[in-house]
Short mmCIF file of C-alpha atoms in Angstrom, two decimals:
data_model
loop_
_atom_site.label_atom_id
_atom_site.label_comp_id
_atom_site.label_asym_id
_atom_site.label_seq_id
_atom_site.Cartn_x
_atom_site.Cartn_y
_atom_site.Cartn_z
CA MET A 256 0.20 -0.06 0.10
CA ALA A 257 2.98 2.45 0.96
CA LEU A 258 4.14 1.92 -2.19
CA LYS A 259 1.51 2.64 -3.97
CA ALA A 260 1.18 5.26 -2.38
CA ILE A 261 4.87 6.80 -3.34
CA VAL A 262 3.34 5.62 -6.90
CA ALA A 263 0.17 8.09 -6.94
CA GLY A 264 2.97 10.92 -5.59
CA LEU A 265 5.40 10.29 -7.71
CA LEU A 266 3.49 10.58 -10.91
CA CYS A 267 1.68 13.85 -9.30
CA ALA A 268 5.30 15.33 -8.87
CA SER A 269 6.41 14.45 -12.68
CA ALA A 270 2.91 16.28 -13.87
CA VAL A 271 3.22 18.83 -12.44
CA THR A 272 7.18 19.81 -13.26
CA ILE A 273 6.04 17.98 -17.30
CA MET A 274 2.21 20.54 -16.87
CA TYR A 275 4.27 23.71 -16.07
CA SER A 276 7.53 23.39 -18.51
CA LEU A 277 4.45 23.73 -21.62
CA ALA A 278 3.13 27.21 -22.15
CA PRO A 279 -0.14 26.66 -22.22
CA MET A 280 -0.67 24.75 -18.87
CA ARG A 281 1.16 26.87 -16.98
CA PRO A 282 -1.13 29.61 -16.01
CA LEU A 283 -3.36 26.42 -14.29
CA VAL A 284 -0.10 25.17 -12.21
CA MET A 285 0.91 29.07 -11.08
CA LYS A 286 -2.99 29.66 -10.16
CA THR A 287 -3.54 26.18 -8.47
CA VAL A 288 -0.31 23.79 -7.21
CA LEU A 289 1.59 26.92 -6.91
CA SER A 290 -0.27 29.20 -5.03
CA TYR A 291 0.16 27.20 -1.89
CA LYS A 292 2.67 29.01 0.64
CA PHE A 293 4.26 26.20 2.20
CA LEU A 294 5.01 24.48 -1.44
CA VAL A 295 7.52 28.54 -2.18
CA PRO A 296 8.85 29.75 1.12
CA GLU A 297 9.66 32.99 0.59
CA ALA A 298 8.01 33.15 -3.14
CA GLU A 299 6.36 36.66 -2.96
CA SER A 300 8.86 37.91 -1.43
CA LEU A 301 11.83 36.31 -3.68
CA ALA A 302 9.59 37.61 -6.85
CA ARG A 303 9.43 41.26 -6.04
CA LYS A 304 12.84 41.83 -5.09
CA THR A 305 14.32 40.48 -8.41
CA LEU A 306 11.29 42.08 -10.40
CA TYR A 307 12.80 45.01 -8.60
CA TYR A 308 15.77 44.78 -10.65
CA GLY A 309 13.97 44.12 -13.98
CA GLY A 310 14.07 40.68 -14.09
CA LEU A 311 10.35 39.02 -14.99
CA THR A 312 11.89 35.97 -15.93
CA GLU A 313 14.33 35.54 -13.66
CA ALA A 314 11.60 36.52 -10.60
CA MET A 315 8.43 33.42 -12.74
CA ARG A 316 11.44 31.48 -13.55
CA GLY A 317 13.09 31.34 -9.59
CA GLN A 318 9.42 30.65 -7.91
CA SER A 319 8.19 27.44 -10.25
CA LEU A 320 11.76 25.81 -9.81
CA ILE A 321 11.58 26.02 -5.79
CA GLY A 322 7.80 25.44 -6.13
CA THR A 323 8.77 21.88 -7.99
CA SER A 324 11.96 21.32 -6.61
CA THR A 325 9.97 20.73 -3.33
CA ILE A 326 7.42 18.80 -4.43
CA THR A 327 9.35 16.49 -6.12
CA THR A 328 12.38 16.02 -4.47
CA GLY A 329 10.60 13.58 -2.21
CA PHE A 330 9.86 11.35 -4.74
CA LEU A 331 12.68 11.61 -7.49
CA GLY A 332 15.38 11.70 -5.81
CA THR A 333 14.28 8.37 -3.01
CA MET A 334 11.86 6.43 -3.70
CA TRP A 335 12.33 5.36 -7.90
CA ALA A 336 13.86 2.35 -7.69
CA PHE A 337 11.22 1.39 -5.57
CA THR A 338 8.64 2.10 -7.89
CA PHE A 339 10.41 0.63 -10.42
CA LEU A 340 10.09 -2.65 -8.10
CA ALA A 341 6.48 -2.07 -7.51
CA ALA A 342 4.72 0.19 -10.57
CA SER A 343 5.00 -2.17 -13.58
CA ASN A 344 1.66 -1.44 -14.77
CA THR A 345 3.14 2.65 -14.30
CA MET A 346 5.72 1.64 -16.22
CA ILE A 347 3.63 1.05 -18.65
CA LEU A 348 1.66 3.99 -18.59
CA VAL A 349 5.03 6.10 -18.74
CA ILE A 350 6.31 4.16 -22.04
CA GLY A 351 3.07 4.51 -23.24
CA LEU A 352 2.65 8.47 -22.86
CA ALA A 353 6.32 9.17 -24.26
CA ILE A 354 5.14 6.90 -26.95
CA VAL A 355 2.60 9.93 -27.59
CA VAL A 356 5.19 12.62 -27.23
CA LEU A 357 7.78 10.94 -29.52
CA LYS A 358 5.43 10.50 -31.84
CA VAL A 359 3.25 13.35 -32.08
CA GLY A 360 4.30 16.21 -29.70
CA TRP A 361 8.16 16.46 -31.20
CA GLN A 362 7.82 18.83 -33.42
CA SER A 363 5.35 20.77 -31.52
CA GLU A 364 6.77 24.58 -30.37
CA LEU A 365 5.43 23.35 -26.77
CA PHE A 366 8.62 21.03 -25.92
CA MET A 367 11.38 23.95 -27.64
CA VAL A 368 13.08 20.33 -29.16
CA ASP A 369 14.32 22.94 -32.26
CA ARG A 370 15.55 25.56 -28.83
CA VAL A 371 17.46 22.45 -27.72
CA PHE A 372 19.04 20.14 -30.46
CA GLU A 373 20.55 24.37 -31.96
CA LYS A 374 21.67 25.57 -28.69
CA THR A 375 23.82 22.17 -28.54
CA GLN A 376 24.71 22.27 -31.92
CA LEU A 377 25.88 25.86 -31.56
CA ALA A 378 27.93 24.73 -28.65
CA ILE A 379 29.80 22.03 -29.77
CA GLU A 380 30.89 23.58 -33.35
CA ASN A 381 31.74 27.27 -32.29
CA PRO A 382 32.13 26.70 -27.92
CA TYR A 383 33.94 29.84 -27.04
CA GLU A 384 31.22 31.65 -29.88
CA GLU A 385 28.47 31.08 -27.70
CA GLU A 386 28.15 32.94 -24.51
CA SER A 387 26.58 30.22 -21.66
CA PHE A 388 28.88 27.17 -22.52
CA ALA A 389 31.52 29.98 -23.43
CA GLN A 390 31.39 30.90 -19.48
CA ARG A 391 31.08 27.14 -17.97
CA LEU A 392 34.47 26.29 -19.54
CA ARG A 393 36.11 29.43 -18.72
CA SER A 394 34.47 28.58 -14.68
CA PHE A 395 37.58 25.96 -14.58
CA THR A 396 40.42 27.32 -15.93
CA GLN A 397 40.24 31.30 -15.81
CA PRO A 398 40.91 30.83 -11.40
CA PHE A 399 43.44 29.80 -11.87
CA SER A 400 45.00 32.43 -14.50
CA HIS A 401 43.30 34.60 -11.15
CA LEU A 402 44.98 33.80 -9.18
CA LEU A 403 48.02 34.16 -10.31
CA GLU A 404 47.70 37.88 -10.41
CA HIS A 405 45.30 37.48 -7.13
CA PRO A 406 46.97 34.99 -4.34
CA PHE A 407 45.20 36.27 -1.68
CA TRP A 408 41.90 34.14 -3.19
CA LEU A 409 44.33 30.79 -2.54
CA ILE A 410 41.79 30.74 0.84
CA ALA A 411 39.28 33.33 0.15
CA GLY A 412 37.03 34.71 -2.06
CA ALA A 413 34.36 37.64 -2.45
CA GLY A 414 32.03 35.70 0.12
CA ARG A 415 28.10 34.86 -0.80
CA ILE A 416 27.02 38.58 0.79
CA GLY A 417 29.75 39.98 -2.87
CA GLN A 418 28.73 37.89 -4.91
CA LYS A 419 24.01 38.47 -4.34
CA LEU A 420 25.23 42.40 -3.97
CA SER A 421 27.77 42.44 -7.04
CA SER A 422 24.61 41.34 -9.45
CA ARG A 423 22.01 43.73 -7.80
CA GLY A 424 24.74 46.52 -9.37
CA ASN A 425 26.14 47.54 -6.11
CA VAL A 426 29.30 49.22 -6.81
CA GLU A 427 31.83 48.31 -3.97
CA ALA A 428 30.71 44.98 -4.36
CA GLU A 429 31.56 45.41 -8.35
CA LEU A 430 35.35 46.55 -7.15
CA ARG A 431 35.24 43.41 -5.09
CA ASP A 432 34.27 41.45 -8.23
CA LEU A 433 38.07 41.80 -9.67
CA ALA A 434 38.10 40.38 -12.60
CA GLY A 435 34.35 39.59 -13.67
CA LEU A 436 35.10 35.74 -13.11
CA SER A 437 32.75 33.00 -14.91
CA LYS A 438 30.50 31.17 -11.75
CA HIS A 439 28.12 29.17 -14.40
CA SER A 440 30.08 25.62 -12.58
CA GLY A 441 30.35 24.80 -8.88
CA PHE A 442 34.52 24.88 -8.86
CA GLY A 443 34.06 28.20 -10.88
CA MET A 444 31.55 29.46 -8.14
CA ALA A 445 33.14 27.74 -4.98
CA TYR A 446 36.67 29.96 -6.28
CA TYR A 447 34.81 33.20 -6.40
CA CYS A 448 32.96 33.08 -3.04
CA TYR A 449 35.38 31.17 -1.19
CA GLY A 450 39.20 31.02 -3.27
CA LEU A 451 41.17 28.37 -4.78
CA VAL A 452 41.10 25.32 -1.61
CA ALA A 453 37.19 25.49 -0.96
CA ALA A 454 36.94 25.17 -4.72
CA ILE A 455 39.40 21.98 -4.71
CA THR A 456 38.34 20.60 -1.41
CA HIS A 457 34.67 20.15 -2.80
CA THR A 458 35.45 19.16 -5.40
CA LEU A 459 37.73 16.22 -3.78
CA ILE A 460 34.12 15.14 -2.46
CA MET A 461 32.29 14.97 -5.36
CA LEU A 462 35.21 12.38 -6.80
CA SER A 463 35.08 10.74 -3.53
CA GLY A 464 31.53 10.09 -3.60
CA PHE A 465 31.48 8.75 -6.69
CA LEU A 466 34.29 7.11 -5.85
CA LEU A 467 32.14 5.41 -2.48
CA ILE A 468 29.53 4.43 -4.61
CA LEU A 469 31.61 2.66 -7.74
CA LYS A 470 33.97 0.51 -4.86
CA ARG A 471 30.49 -0.49 -3.19
CA LEU A 472 28.80 -2.02 -5.99
CA GLN A 473 31.86 -3.40 -7.00
CA LYS A 474 31.27 -5.52 -4.03
CA PRO A 475 28.98 -9.10 -4.06
CA SER A 476 26.17 -8.20 -2.28
CA PRO A 477 27.01 -9.18 1.68
CA GLU A 478 25.10 -11.46 3.44
CA GLY A 479 22.38 -9.66 6.45
CA ALA A 480 21.79 -6.56 4.13
CA PRO A 481 19.36 -7.92 1.90
CA LEU A 482 18.98 -3.74 0.25
CA TYR A 483 22.84 -2.89 -0.22
CA ARG A 484 23.18 -3.42 -3.69
CA ILE A 485 19.76 -0.86 -4.66
CA THR A 486 20.67 0.98 -2.12
CA TRP A 487 23.69 1.66 -3.84
CA GLN A 488 22.47 1.46 -7.05
CA THR A 489 19.77 4.35 -6.04
CA PHE A 490 22.65 6.43 -4.74
CA LEU A 491 25.03 5.93 -7.82
CA ILE A 492 21.94 7.91 -9.94
CA ALA A 493 21.43 10.39 -7.79
CA TRP A 494 24.92 11.58 -7.40
CA CYS A 495 25.08 11.24 -11.02
CA GLY A 496 22.58 13.84 -11.17
CA LEU A 497 24.28 15.76 -8.44
CA LEU A 498 27.53 15.57 -10.71
CA PHE A 499 25.93 17.14 -13.95
CA TRP A 500 24.50 19.69 -11.38
CA TRP A 501 27.39 20.86 -10.44
CA LEU A 502 29.59 20.57 -13.65
CA PRO A 503 27.19 23.56 -15.46
CA GLY A 504 25.67 25.22 -12.60
CA HIS A 505 26.05 27.27 -9.30
CA ALA A 506 23.57 26.36 -7.06
CA MET A 507 25.07 23.93 -5.31
CA ILE A 508 27.63 26.43 -3.86
CA GLY A 509 25.74 29.85 -4.88
CA GLU A 510 22.85 29.31 -2.75
CA ALA A 511 21.54 28.00 0.58
CA ARG A 512 19.01 25.68 -0.22
CA GLY A 513 21.93 24.11 -2.73
CA VAL A 514 24.46 24.48 0.00
CA ILE A 515 21.87 22.26 2.32
CA LEU A 516 20.62 19.22 -0.44
CA PHE A 517 24.43 18.43 -0.54
CA PHE A 518 25.24 17.91 2.40
CA PHE A 519 22.66 16.00 3.71
CA PHE A 520 22.97 13.72 0.82
CA PHE A 521 26.43 13.11 1.57
CA GLY A 522 25.44 13.03 5.06
CA PHE A 523 22.73 10.56 4.23
CA MET A 524 25.18 8.71 2.53
CA MET A 525 27.70 7.83 5.09
CA ALA A 526 25.25 7.03 6.95
CA CYS A 527 23.40 4.72 5.03
CA ASP A 528 27.33 3.22 4.75
CA ARG A 529 27.45 3.20 8.46
CA MET A 530 24.46 1.38 8.49
CA LEU A 531 25.10 -1.40 5.85
CA LEU A 532 28.35 -2.10 7.91
CA ASP A 533 26.44 -2.80 10.60
CA GLN A 534 24.05 -4.45 9.33
CA THR A 535 27.04 -6.98 7.35
CA ASN A 536 28.99 -7.29 10.76
CA GLU A 537 26.45 -8.44 13.51
CA ALA A 538 25.12 -10.91 10.22
CA VAL A 539 28.80 -12.69 10.60
CA ARG A 540 28.99 -12.83 14.09
CA GLN A 541 25.91 -14.81 14.12
#
């Protein structure tokens, strides 16, 4: 029964996310689901502040990202394995919907597929001419050249307050933003806010988590821990999601929710590792 409830929640959360991405359905989602304050904490304040600086699109995008991520995190981040095992009928429905989208809606303007292909092709053919992609590339290389001119950034950066004030046109903060650094990656944002040591440390944490997952998956499932393998398979999928969030985006470092989410997930994974190890040792002693 619990798994059926999880499946229902997963479908509802996915439906909200997909409906919001389609322009004709967006007003309906905003007036119904995202109208509940607890799903979008401080949404009105965020929208007002963003609108004050002339960012209408950013205000709408920020509110939708917060709302849909609040809905989907619990289901999509932790329960996908259980839903896959327990809901074969649901999988048939999902596959059927995917076929409908591919057959009917692939060329539709509602899905913006052409825009995705064009942006991807431009990024591959001219990576340094496509500005958004070039910024992401520079965010991994620019810190080292910047450090040669500003050695103090080895251990300290502008801080998150400096980053936020700079984006809002504060003159003092703009003076601190010495090189107009590209920050569109976890590494670039960590360097900008906290310095090179912090950026390398965060990168090593990302790498160590990935290596731990691979190490655990290479081992045979121990006795006494029946969920051992599926647990680490789930962590692998989730960690890949974090990795593809960290590579092209800065929210994991530059936003409080991103920092909290990452270190909560990392700590949760370490706790599960310890729990599975204790279960294995207990089974061996018995």
